[in-house]
Structure formats: C-alpha cells, structure tokens
PDB file of C-alpha atoms and ligand atoms in Angstrom:
ATOM      1  CA  MET A   1      38.830 -33.034  19.650  1.00  0.00           C
ATOM      2  CA  ALA A   2      35.414 -32.089  19.599  1.00  0.00           C
ATOM      3  CA  GLY A   3      34.686 -29.006  17.506  1.00  0.00           C
ATOM      4  CA  SER A   4      33.165 -25.395  18.194  1.00  0.00           C
ATOM      5  CA  ASP A   5      29.589 -24.937  18.209  1.00  0.00           C
ATOM      6  CA  ASN A   6      29.717 -23.272  14.527  1.00  0.00           C
ATOM      7  CA  GLU A   7      31.771 -26.392  13.701  1.00  0.00           C
ATOM      8  CA  LYS A   8      30.602 -26.731   9.670  1.00  0.00           C
ATOM      9  CA  LYS A   9      32.720 -29.280   7.217  1.00  0.00           C
ATOM     10  CA  ILE A  10      33.177 -27.990   3.456  1.00  0.00           C
ATOM     11  CA  ASP A  11      34.247 -29.438   0.459  1.00  0.00           C
ATOM     12  CA  LEU A  12      36.838 -27.595  -1.640  1.00  0.00           C
ATOM     13  CA  THR A  13      38.905 -27.975  -4.661  1.00  0.00           C
ATOM     14  CA  LEU A  14      42.714 -26.892  -4.296  1.00  0.00           C
ATOM     15  CA  ASN A  15      44.935 -25.830  -7.797  1.00  0.00           C
ATOM     16  CA  VAL A  16      48.196 -26.006  -6.202  1.00  0.00           C
ATOM     17  CA  TRP A  17      51.535 -25.348  -7.907  1.00  0.00           C
ATOM     18  CA  ARG A  18      53.949 -28.550  -7.845  1.00  0.00           C
ATOM     19  CA  GLN A  19      57.054 -28.292  -8.744  1.00  0.00           C
ATOM     20  CA  LYS A  20      59.903 -30.875  -8.342  1.00  0.00           C
ATOM     21  CA  ASN A  21      62.707 -28.800  -7.645  1.00  0.00           C
ATOM     22  CA  ARG A  22      64.518 -25.392  -8.107  1.00  0.00           C
ATOM     23  CA  THR A  23      64.984 -26.058 -11.856  1.00  0.00           C
ATOM     24  CA  ALA A  24      62.503 -28.340 -12.892  1.00  0.00           C
ATOM     25  CA  ALA A  25      59.097 -26.307 -14.958  1.00  0.00           C
ATOM     26  CA  GLY A  26      56.090 -25.856 -12.402  1.00  0.00           C
ATOM     27  CA  ARG A  27      52.434 -26.651 -13.400  1.00  0.00           C
ATOM     28  CA  PHE A  28      49.273 -26.350 -11.530  1.00  0.00           C
ATOM     29  CA  GLU A  29      47.379 -30.137 -10.209  1.00  0.00           C
ATOM     30  CA  THR A  30      43.859 -29.976  -8.949  1.00  0.00           C
ATOM     31  CA  TYR A  31      43.059 -31.872  -5.570  1.00  0.00           C
ATOM     32  CA  PRO A  32      39.636 -32.437  -3.852  1.00  0.00           C
ATOM     33  CA  ALA A  33      39.146 -31.171  -0.291  1.00  0.00           C
ATOM     34  CA  ARG A  34      36.865 -32.990   1.295  1.00  0.00           C
ATOM     35  CA  ASN A  35      35.091 -32.673   4.442  1.00  0.00           C
ATOM     36  CA  ILE A  36      37.518 -30.222   5.709  1.00  0.00           C
ATOM     37  CA  SER A  37      36.461 -29.035   9.218  1.00  0.00           C
ATOM     38  CA  THR A  38      35.941 -25.183   9.410  1.00  0.00           C
ATOM     39  CA  ASP A  39      37.521 -25.221  12.879  1.00  0.00           C
ATOM     40  CA  MET A  40      41.203 -26.432  11.103  1.00  0.00           C
ATOM     41  CA  SER A  41      43.869 -24.322   9.915  1.00  0.00           C
ATOM     42  CA  PHE A  42      44.950 -23.667   6.336  1.00  0.00           C
ATOM     43  CA  LEU A  43      47.767 -25.921   6.981  1.00  0.00           C
ATOM     44  CA  GLU A  44      45.765 -28.742   8.968  1.00  0.00           C
ATOM     45  CA  MET A  45      43.612 -28.536   5.778  1.00  0.00           C
ATOM     46  CA  LEU A  46      46.774 -28.954   3.611  1.00  0.00           C
ATOM     47  CA  ASP A  47      47.766 -32.289   6.125  1.00  0.00           C
ATOM     48  CA  VAL A  48      45.044 -33.635   5.755  1.00  0.00           C
ATOM     49  CA  VAL A  49      44.874 -33.595   1.737  1.00  0.00           C
ATOM     50  CA  ASN A  50      48.567 -34.776   2.128  1.00  0.00           C
ATOM     51  CA  GLU A  51      47.444 -37.874   3.913  1.00  0.00           C
ATOM     52  CA  SER A  52      44.803 -38.322   0.825  1.00  0.00           C
ATOM     53  CA  LEU A  53      47.650 -38.224  -1.494  1.00  0.00           C
ATOM     54  CA  ILE A  54      49.985 -40.833   0.522  1.00  0.00           C
ATOM     55  CA  LEU A  55      47.136 -43.167   0.512  1.00  0.00           C
ATOM     56  CA  GLU A  56      46.956 -42.793  -3.163  1.00  0.00           C
ATOM     57  CA  GLY A  57      50.788 -43.627  -3.444  1.00  0.00           C
ATOM     58  CA  LYS A  58      51.148 -39.816  -4.824  1.00  0.00           C
ATOM     59  CA  GLU A  59      53.610 -37.471  -3.455  1.00  0.00           C
ATOM     60  CA  PRO A  60      52.736 -35.050  -1.145  1.00  0.00           C
ATOM     61  CA  ILE A  61      52.557 -31.430  -1.438  1.00  0.00           C
ATOM     62  CA  ALA A  62      55.939 -29.746   0.104  1.00  0.00           C
ATOM     63  CA  PHE A  63      55.179 -26.555   2.222  1.00  0.00           C
ATOM     64  CA  ASP A  64      57.057 -24.702   4.821  1.00  0.00           C
ATOM     65  CA  HIS A  65      56.217 -24.244   8.420  1.00  0.00           C
ATOM     66  CA  ASP A  66      57.411 -24.654  12.003  1.00  0.00           C
ATOM     67  CA  CYS A  67      55.779 -23.208  15.054  1.00  0.00           C
ATOM     68  CA  ARG A  68      52.755 -22.945  13.501  1.00  0.00           C
ATOM     69  CA  GLU A  69      51.547 -20.154  15.718  1.00  0.00           C
ATOM     70  CA  GLY A  70      52.575 -16.913  13.752  1.00  0.00           C
ATOM     71  CA  ILE A  71      55.797 -16.524  15.450  1.00  0.00           C
ATOM     72  CA  CYS A  72      58.518 -18.243  12.803  1.00  0.00           C
ATOM     73  CA  GLY A  73      58.047 -16.425   9.552  1.00  0.00           C
ATOM     74  CA  GLN A  74      58.529 -20.298   7.801  1.00  0.00           C
ATOM     75  CA  CYS A  75      54.751 -20.800   6.745  1.00  0.00           C
ATOM     76  CA  GLY A  76      53.423 -18.731   3.930  1.00  0.00           C
ATOM     77  CA  VAL A  77      51.728 -19.021   0.261  1.00  0.00           C
ATOM     78  CA  VAL A  78      49.821 -17.133  -2.038  1.00  0.00           C
ATOM     79  CA  ILE A  79      46.107 -18.056  -1.700  1.00  0.00           C
ATOM     80  CA  ASN A  80      44.186 -17.058  -4.659  1.00  0.00           C
ATOM     81  CA  GLY A  81      46.782 -14.268  -5.290  1.00  0.00           C
ATOM     82  CA  ASP A  82      47.053 -12.882  -1.476  1.00  0.00           C
ATOM     83  CA  ALA A  83      49.887 -13.864   0.252  1.00  0.00           C
ATOM     84  CA  HIS A  84      49.108 -15.323   3.384  1.00  0.00           C
ATOM     85  CA  GLY A  85      45.748 -15.539   2.205  1.00  0.00           C
ATOM     86  CA  PRO A  86      42.413 -13.510   2.767  1.00  0.00           C
ATOM     87  CA  ARG A  87      42.728 -12.396   6.086  1.00  0.00           C
ATOM     88  CA  ARG A  88      44.455  -9.225   7.041  1.00  0.00           C
ATOM     89  CA  ALA A  89      47.373  -9.711   9.578  1.00  0.00           C
ATOM     90  CA  THR A  90      47.489 -13.401   9.553  1.00  0.00           C
ATOM     91  CA  THR A  91      49.831 -15.929   8.429  1.00  0.00           C
ATOM     92  CA  THR A  92      48.988 -18.981   6.530  1.00  0.00           C
ATOM     93  CA  CYS A  93      49.156 -21.355   9.542  1.00  0.00           C
ATOM     94  CA  GLN A  94      47.040 -18.868  12.030  1.00  0.00           C
ATOM     95  CA  LEU A  95      44.061 -18.526   8.824  1.00  0.00           C
ATOM     96  CA  HIS A  96      41.321 -20.935   9.449  1.00  0.00           C
ATOM     97  CA  MET A  97      39.113 -22.835   7.167  1.00  0.00           C
ATOM     98  CA  ARG A  98      36.310 -20.608   8.377  1.00  0.00           C
ATOM     99  CA  SER A  99      37.775 -17.650   6.062  1.00  0.00           C
ATOM    100  CA  PHE A 100      36.507 -19.995   3.278  1.00  0.00           C
ATOM    101  CA  ASN A 101      32.873 -21.238   2.129  1.00  0.00           C
ATOM    102  CA  HIS A 102      31.866 -24.586   0.681  1.00  0.00           C
ATOM    103  CA  GLY A 103      32.479 -25.045  -2.895  1.00  0.00           C
ATOM    104  CA  ASP A 104      35.265 -22.582  -3.226  1.00  0.00           C
ATOM    105  CA  VAL A 105      37.934 -23.130  -5.270  1.00  0.00           C
ATOM    106  CA  LEU A 106      41.622 -22.032  -3.837  1.00  0.00           C
ATOM    107  CA  THR A 107      44.802 -21.186  -5.865  1.00  0.00           C
ATOM    108  CA  ILE A 108      47.763 -21.810  -4.012  1.00  0.00           C
ATOM    109  CA  GLU A 109      51.316 -20.931  -4.959  1.00  0.00           C
ATOM    110  CA  PRO A 110      54.359 -20.197  -3.320  1.00  0.00           C
ATOM    111  CA  TRP A 111      56.045 -16.882  -3.385  1.00  0.00           C
ATOM    112  CA  ARG A 112      56.846 -15.547  -6.482  1.00  0.00           C
ATOM    113  CA  ALA A 113      60.316 -13.786  -6.399  1.00  0.00           C
ATOM    114  CA  THR A 114      63.877 -14.150  -8.392  1.00  0.00           C
ATOM    115  CA  ALA A 115      65.131 -13.504  -4.675  1.00  0.00           C
ATOM    116  CA  PHE A 116      63.136 -16.605  -3.588  1.00  0.00           C
ATOM    117  CA  PRO A 117      63.962 -19.802  -5.847  1.00  0.00           C
ATOM    118  CA  VAL A 118      61.231 -22.163  -5.160  1.00  0.00           C
ATOM    119  CA  ILE A 119      62.843 -25.230  -3.620  1.00  0.00           C
ATOM    120  CA  LYS A 120      59.942 -27.776  -3.890  1.00  0.00           C
ATOM    121  CA  ASP A 121      55.957 -26.946  -4.496  1.00  0.00           C
ATOM    122  CA  LEU A 122      55.323 -24.263  -2.273  1.00  0.00           C
ATOM    123  CA  MET A 123      58.633 -24.191  -0.265  1.00  0.00           C
ATOM    124  CA  VAL A 124      60.729 -21.342  -1.267  1.00  0.00           C
ATOM    125  CA  ASP A 125      64.528 -20.922  -0.439  1.00  0.00           C
ATOM    126  CA  ARG A 126      64.583 -17.321   1.716  1.00  0.00           C
ATOM    127  CA  SER A 127      68.053 -17.504   2.613  1.00  0.00           C
ATOM    128  CA  ALA A 128      68.411 -14.266   0.762  1.00  0.00           C
ATOM    129  CA  PHE A 129      66.769 -12.902   4.011  1.00  0.00           C
ATOM    130  CA  ASP A 130      69.558 -14.014   6.406  1.00  0.00           C
ATOM    131  CA  ARG A 131      72.571 -12.683   4.250  1.00  0.00           C
ATOM    132  CA  ILE A 132      70.734  -9.519   4.330  1.00  0.00           C
ATOM    133  CA  ILE A 133      70.734 -10.011   8.216  1.00  0.00           C
ATOM    134  CA  ALA A 134      74.164 -10.841   8.068  1.00  0.00           C
ATOM    135  CA  SER A 135      75.096  -7.842   5.973  1.00  0.00           C
ATOM    136  CA  GLY A 136      74.069  -5.770   9.068  1.00  0.00           C
ATOM    137  CA  GLY A 137      71.446  -6.432  11.059  1.00  0.00           C
ATOM    138  CA  PHE A 138      73.144  -7.103  14.078  1.00  0.00           C
ATOM    139  CA  VAL A 139      74.658  -5.086  16.993  1.00  0.00           C
ATOM    140  CA  SER A 140      78.420  -5.662  17.202  1.00  0.00           C
ATOM    141  CA  VAL A 141      79.311  -3.616  20.168  1.00  0.00           C
ATOM    142  CA  ARG A 142      80.258  -6.039  23.330  1.00  0.00           C
ATOM    143  CA  THR A 143      77.652  -5.659  25.843  1.00  0.00           C
ATOM    144  CA  GLY A 144      78.310  -7.870  28.233  1.00  0.00           C
ATOM    145  CA  ASN A 145      76.318  -9.455  30.678  1.00  0.00           C
ATOM    146  CA  ALA A 146      72.746  -7.936  30.686  1.00  0.00           C
ATOM    147  CA  PRO A 147      72.626  -4.703  32.017  1.00  0.00           C
ATOM    148  CA  GLU A 148      70.638  -3.389  34.873  1.00  0.00           C
ATOM    149  CA  ALA A 149      67.208  -1.765  33.071  1.00  0.00           C
ATOM    150  CA  ASN A 150      67.794   1.650  34.311  1.00  0.00           C
ATOM    151  CA  ASP A 151      71.387   2.371  33.358  1.00  0.00           C
ATOM    152  CA  LEU A 152      70.506   2.922  29.972  1.00  0.00           C
ATOM    153  CA  PRO A 153      67.349   4.677  29.641  1.00  0.00           C
ATOM    154  CA  VAL A 154      65.319   4.328  26.380  1.00  0.00           C
ATOM    155  CA  PRO A 155      62.453   7.508  25.449  1.00  0.00           C
ATOM    156  CA  LYS A 156      59.423   5.368  25.748  1.00  0.00           C
ATOM    157  CA  ASP A 157      58.520   6.284  22.423  1.00  0.00           C
ATOM    158  CA  ASP A 158      61.774   4.767  20.971  1.00  0.00           C
ATOM    159  CA  ALA A 159      60.807   1.816  22.599  1.00  0.00           C
ATOM    160  CA  GLU A 160      57.683   1.345  21.358  1.00  0.00           C
ATOM    161  CA  LEU A 161      58.728   2.048  17.684  1.00  0.00           C
ATOM    162  CA  ALA A 162      61.722  -0.404  18.110  1.00  0.00           C
ATOM    163  CA  MET A 163      58.986  -3.212  19.419  1.00  0.00           C
ATOM    164  CA  ASP A 164      56.478  -2.527  16.589  1.00  0.00           C
ATOM    165  CA  ALA A 165      59.722  -3.021  13.744  1.00  0.00           C
ATOM    166  CA  ALA A 166      60.798  -6.365  15.968  1.00  0.00           C
ATOM    167  CA  ALA A 167      57.414  -8.054  15.163  1.00  0.00           C
ATOM    168  CA  CYS A 168      58.710  -8.911  11.701  1.00  0.00           C
ATOM    169  CA  ILE A 169      59.149 -12.617  11.405  1.00  0.00           C
ATOM    170  CA  GLY A 170      60.816 -12.511   8.251  1.00  0.00           C
ATOM    171  CA  CYS A 171      58.236 -14.607   6.489  1.00  0.00           C
ATOM    172  CA  GLY A 172      58.632 -12.561   2.931  1.00  0.00           C
ATOM    173  CA  ALA A 173      54.805 -11.948   2.453  1.00  0.00           C
ATOM    174  CA  CYS A 174      55.846  -8.420   1.444  1.00  0.00           C
ATOM    175  CA  VAL A 175      58.266  -9.222  -1.114  1.00  0.00           C
ATOM    176  CA  ALA A 176      55.875 -11.653  -2.749  1.00  0.00           C
ATOM    177  CA  ALA A 177      52.777  -9.219  -2.559  1.00  0.00           C
ATOM    178  CA  CYS A 178      55.088  -6.275  -4.193  1.00  0.00           C
ATOM    179  CA  PRO A 179      54.708  -5.824  -7.679  1.00  0.00           C
ATOM    180  CA  ASN A 180      58.518  -5.265  -8.101  1.00  0.00           C
ATOM    181  CA  ALA A 181      59.478  -8.016  -5.440  1.00  0.00           C
ATOM    182  CA  SER A 182      61.129  -5.530  -3.116  1.00  0.00           C
ATOM    183  CA  ALA A 183      62.497  -6.565   0.345  1.00  0.00           C
ATOM    184  CA  MET A 184      62.414  -2.806   1.736  1.00  0.00           C
ATOM    185  CA  LEU A 185      59.680  -3.421   4.398  1.00  0.00           C
ATOM    186  CA  PHE A 186      61.443  -6.292   5.884  1.00  0.00           C
ATOM    187  CA  VAL A 187      64.975  -4.371   5.429  1.00  0.00           C
ATOM    188  CA  ALA A 188      63.197  -1.431   6.621  1.00  0.00           C
ATOM    189  CA  ALA A 189      61.959  -3.303  10.187  1.00  0.00           C
ATOM    190  CA  LYS A 190      64.926  -4.886  10.534  1.00  0.00           C
ATOM    191  CA  ALA A 191      67.466  -1.838  10.580  1.00  0.00           C
ATOM    192  CA  GLY A 192      64.682   0.353  12.068  1.00  0.00           C
ATOM    193  CA  HIS A 193      64.719  -2.491  14.786  1.00  0.00           C
ATOM    194  CA  LEU A 194      67.938  -1.789  15.837  1.00  0.00           C
ATOM    195  CA  GLY A 195      68.503   1.724  14.807  1.00  0.00           C
ATOM    196  CA  THR A 196      65.827   3.067  16.936  1.00  0.00           C
ATOM    197  CA  LEU A 197      67.566   2.027  20.162  1.00  0.00           C
ATOM    198  CA  PRO A 198      70.744   3.187  21.595  1.00  0.00           C
ATOM    199  CA  GLN A 199      72.433  -0.230  21.406  1.00  0.00           C
ATOM    200  CA  GLY A 200      71.934  -0.211  17.763  1.00  0.00           C
ATOM    201  CA  ASP A 201      72.555   3.330  17.315  1.00  0.00           C
ATOM    202  CA  PRO A 202      76.466   3.677  16.416  1.00  0.00           C
ATOM    203  CA  GLU A 203      75.712   1.093  13.413  1.00  0.00           C
ATOM    204  CA  ARG A 204      72.913   2.706  12.269  1.00  0.00           C
ATOM    205  CA  TYR A 205      73.856   4.383   9.350  1.00  0.00           C
ATOM    206  CA  ARG A 206      76.473   1.640   8.371  1.00  0.00           C
ATOM    207  CA  ARG A 207      73.602  -0.757   8.727  1.00  0.00           C
ATOM    208  CA  ALA A 208      70.986   1.107   6.577  1.00  0.00           C
ATOM    209  CA  THR A 209      73.793   0.796   3.545  1.00  0.00           C
ATOM    210  CA  GLY A 210      74.783  -2.753   4.067  1.00  0.00           C
ATOM    211  CA  MET A 211      71.434  -4.361   4.197  1.00  0.00           C
ATOM    212  CA  THR A 212      69.944  -2.287   1.710  1.00  0.00           C
ATOM    213  CA  ASP A 213      73.149  -2.663  -1.025  1.00  0.00           C
ATOM    214  CA  GLN A 214      72.723  -6.787  -0.197  1.00  0.00           C
ATOM    215  CA  MET A 215      69.047  -6.213  -0.768  1.00  0.00           C
ATOM    216  CA  ASP A 216      69.877  -5.253  -4.391  1.00  0.00           C
ATOM    217  CA  ALA A 217      72.715  -7.828  -5.183  1.00  0.00           C
ATOM    218  CA  GLU A 218      70.052 -10.695  -3.827  1.00  0.00           C
ATOM    219  CA  GLY A 219      68.325  -9.414  -7.025  1.00  0.00           C
ATOM    220  CA  PHE A 220      65.172  -7.964  -4.760  1.00  0.00           C
ATOM    221  CA  GLY A 221      63.299  -4.846  -6.734  1.00  0.00           C
ATOM    222  CA  SER A 222      63.040  -1.320  -5.811  1.00  0.00           C
ATOM    223  CA  CYS A 223      60.673   0.232  -3.789  1.00  0.00           C
ATOM    224  CA  THR A 224      58.107   2.371  -5.466  1.00  0.00           C
ATOM    225  CA  ASN A 225      55.700   2.793  -3.220  1.00  0.00           C
ATOM    226  CA  HIS A 226      52.948   0.607  -4.008  1.00  0.00           C
ATOM    227  CA  GLY A 227      52.094  -0.333  -0.745  1.00  0.00           C
ATOM    228  CA  GLU A 228      51.361  -3.857  -1.053  1.00  0.00           C
ATOM    229  CA  CYS A 229      53.710  -5.210   1.500  1.00  0.00           C
ATOM    230  CA  GLU A 230      52.174  -3.104   4.132  1.00  0.00           C
ATOM    231  CA  ALA A 231      49.059  -4.530   3.313  1.00  0.00           C
ATOM    232  CA  ALA A 232      50.142  -7.922   3.286  1.00  0.00           C
ATOM    233  CA  CYS A 233      52.526  -7.982   6.303  1.00  0.00           C
ATOM    234  CA  PRO A 234      51.061 -10.375   8.979  1.00  0.00           C
ATOM    235  CA  LYS A 235      52.752  -8.390  11.765  1.00  0.00           C
ATOM    236  CA  GLU A 236      51.601  -5.075  10.172  1.00  0.00           C
ATOM    237  CA  ILE A 237      54.689  -3.720   9.926  1.00  0.00           C
ATOM    238  CA  ARG A 238      54.143   0.306   8.641  1.00  0.00           C
ATOM    239  CA  LEU A 239      55.652   2.028   5.637  1.00  0.00           C
ATOM    240  CA  GLU A 240      56.897   4.327   7.845  1.00  0.00           C
ATOM    241  CA  PHE A 241      59.770   2.280   8.693  1.00  0.00           C
ATOM    242  CA  ILE A 242      60.709   2.633   4.881  1.00  0.00           C
ATOM    243  CA  ALA A 243      60.769   6.282   4.772  1.00  0.00           C
ATOM    244  CA  ARG A 244      62.873   6.194   8.013  1.00  0.00           C
ATOM    245  CA  LEU A 245      65.261   3.742   5.729  1.00  0.00           C
ATOM    246  CA  ASN A 246      65.344   6.091   2.888  1.00  0.00           C
ATOM    247  CA  ARG A 247      66.601   9.212   5.505  1.00  0.00           C
ATOM    248  CA  ASP A 248      69.218   6.851   7.373  1.00  0.00           C
ATOM    249  CA  TYR A 249      70.336   5.965   3.810  1.00  0.00           C
ATOM    250  CA  LEU A 250      70.520   9.276   2.616  1.00  0.00           C
ATOM    251  CA  MET A 251      72.316  10.178   5.736  1.00  0.00           C
ATOM    252  CA  ALA A 252      74.836   7.724   5.343  1.00  0.00           C
ATOM    253  CA  SER A 253      75.622   8.906   1.773  1.00  0.00           C
ATOM    254  CA  VAL A 254      76.179  12.207   3.061  1.00  0.00           C
ATOM    255  CA  ARG A 255      78.282  11.485   6.028  1.00  0.00           C
ATOM    256  CA  LYS A 256      80.487   9.301   3.643  1.00  0.00           C
ATOM    257  CA  ASP A 257      80.751  12.545   1.159  1.00  0.00           C
ATOM    258  CA  ARG A 258      81.428  14.876   4.315  1.00  0.00           C
ATOM    259  CA  GLU A 259      84.158  12.021   5.580  1.00  0.00           C
ATOM    260  CA  ALA A 260      85.942  11.683   2.404  1.00  0.00           C
ATOM    261  CA  ALA A 261      86.118  15.811   1.956  1.00  0.00           C
ATOM    262  CA  ALA A 262      87.437  15.555   5.221  1.00  0.00           C
ATOM    263  CA  ALA A 263      90.060  13.015   4.637  1.00  0.00           C
ATOM    264  CA  GLY A 264      91.217  14.976   1.052  1.00  0.00           C
ATOM    265  CA  ALA A 265      91.490  18.541   2.982  1.00  0.00           C
ATOM    266  CA  VAL A 266      94.017  16.672   5.305  1.00  0.00           C
TER     267      VAL A 266
HETATM  268  S1  SF4 B   1      57.700  -7.107   7.160  1.00  0.00           S
HETATM  269 FE1  SF4 B   1      55.869  -8.147   7.582  1.00  0.00          FE
HETATM  270  S2  SF4 B   1      55.848  -9.248   5.647  1.00  0.00           S
HETATM  271 FE2  SF4 B   1      57.718  -8.867   5.540  1.00  0.00          FE
HETATM  272  S3  SF4 B   1      59.068 -10.248   6.385  1.00  0.00           S
HETATM  273 FE3  SF4 B   1      58.400  -8.895   8.470  1.00  0.00          FE
HETATM  274  S4  SF4 B   1      56.762  -9.684   9.006  1.00  0.00           S
HETATM  275 FE4  SF4 B   1      57.342 -10.633   6.801  1.00  0.00          FE
HETATM  276  S1  FES B   2      54.504 -21.790  10.836  1.00  0.00           S
HETATM  277 FE1  FES B   2      55.688 -20.184  12.039  1.00  0.00          FE
HETATM  278  S2  FES B   2      54.707 -18.396  11.558  1.00  0.00           S
HETATM  279 FE2  FES B   2      53.621 -19.873  10.584  1.00  0.00          FE
END
C-alpha cells in the first residue's frame, strides 16, 4: 500500500516491559524499531518489531488488541508515562507513528494497578471491570421487543448525557493514569449511562452502591480528585460523571436509612 505524501521512515529505541506470567518478575528489555513508517499505527509498529523478534528466534512481545479502531477497549499501554500515549482522546491502536520523531526512545509498559494483574508482557487482566458491570451495570427489567421509539420520551439533554457516558469503552486507562488506581471514572460512566435513561432509572441507586462496592472489593483505590483519569480517557468521559455517581451513592445511603427507619417504626 502506498504511503501518504508526508510519510517518513524513522528509527526508534523501545524499552519494553517483559514478564513471562502473572507471578514472574518482570524487567525492561531494549529493542530497535528500524525503518518505521510514520503512517503506521503504534500497534503496527509493534507488529513489525515482533516479526523481527520471531525471525531472530525470540519470543514476540504480547499485547492486547481486537478492533484496532478505538472501539473495543482491548488495547492500551503506557508510553513514556502516558496511558495510551501522548495524544489526547486517542487509543493506542489509533495512535500513529507520526506522533514520534526519529531517534525517540519509548518506554512501553502495561497498565500498573493491583486490580489489573499482568498476564504477560503488556497484557493485563481487566476482568475486574466485568465483575463491576455484573454487580449492577445492567437493566434487569424485561423490556420485551424494541418499543415504539415515541412511547417513552427521553429529554434531549438526558439522551445526550447518556450517550456521552456510553462512549466509555472499558479500556482502563483511567485506572492506569490515576495515582490511586481508582476506577471511579469507569464506574461513573457505566452507572451514569444507565441511570440517566428512564429504562435504567428504577435501579439507579442500587446500581451506584453495587458497582462502587464491587470496585472497592476488587482493590481499586479511592478517587481523590486528581483528574488524571479525565485527561487520559480516550473517549473524553468527564469528571462530572463522578460527581453524579457520588450524589447517587449518597442518595442510596439516605434511602437505605429511611427504609430501615420505616421498617423499625412498623
Ligand atoms: S472512562 Fe475512559 S479511560 Fe476509563 S475505561 Fe472508560 S473509556 Fe477507558
Ligand atoms: S484495539 Fe480496540 S480500542 Fe484499540
């Protein structure tokens, strides 16, 4: 395939985290990445390096990916200290090598968080997110067939807010960027997406406590308002969703106290 008019070839040095499995000690290894087209994506560059490693009889670098279109949330590594690399609102798979210069030295690491143990090299186990979703990130009412769209009017502002929250792809960059390894932005996006729509409203408060409590149980840290999550998020999920989640969590506690008081009064 012909490159773009602005295509250049660059050489880089990669310091890559290598770790055989969850329990093995990891270490950085240095590899050259030569003659890399600036039109390549970051993952294509890793593919090229892996081809060289295989030809040399060495183990290729393990990294996660699926769609390579910024949709699935599977990719994601820390590049020179930035989750998903230096470009804002860009997943690792959508990052292009034109963001780098000839001669650059790149340090490439997996997400660092106790709740995301390393599986191998740059791949981490993000199943903690699945368990958070299972603890409340769904709508349990039977909706049957798709209803007629106008039967359930949704205010435009609510629809837009829910769509903004639904953009979260569950990549985990927010956790990797947070000094506390908190998953609050992810939880807030999922809870905010469902809690803003009428279909998800009946379970809004149960969802807020269920997902937040599961987040704590998984070993993620607490949010102390650093804002690094918002800066790292490739889908630009806003901190205001965390504020909404905090309000819902507080409201859930008040409702629980009221219900307990009412039950005691009978
Ligand atoms: S909130 Fe953003 S950074 Fe966190 S999981 Fe969702 S898309 Fe990824
Ligand atoms: S591989 Fe799917 S978002 Fe990057």
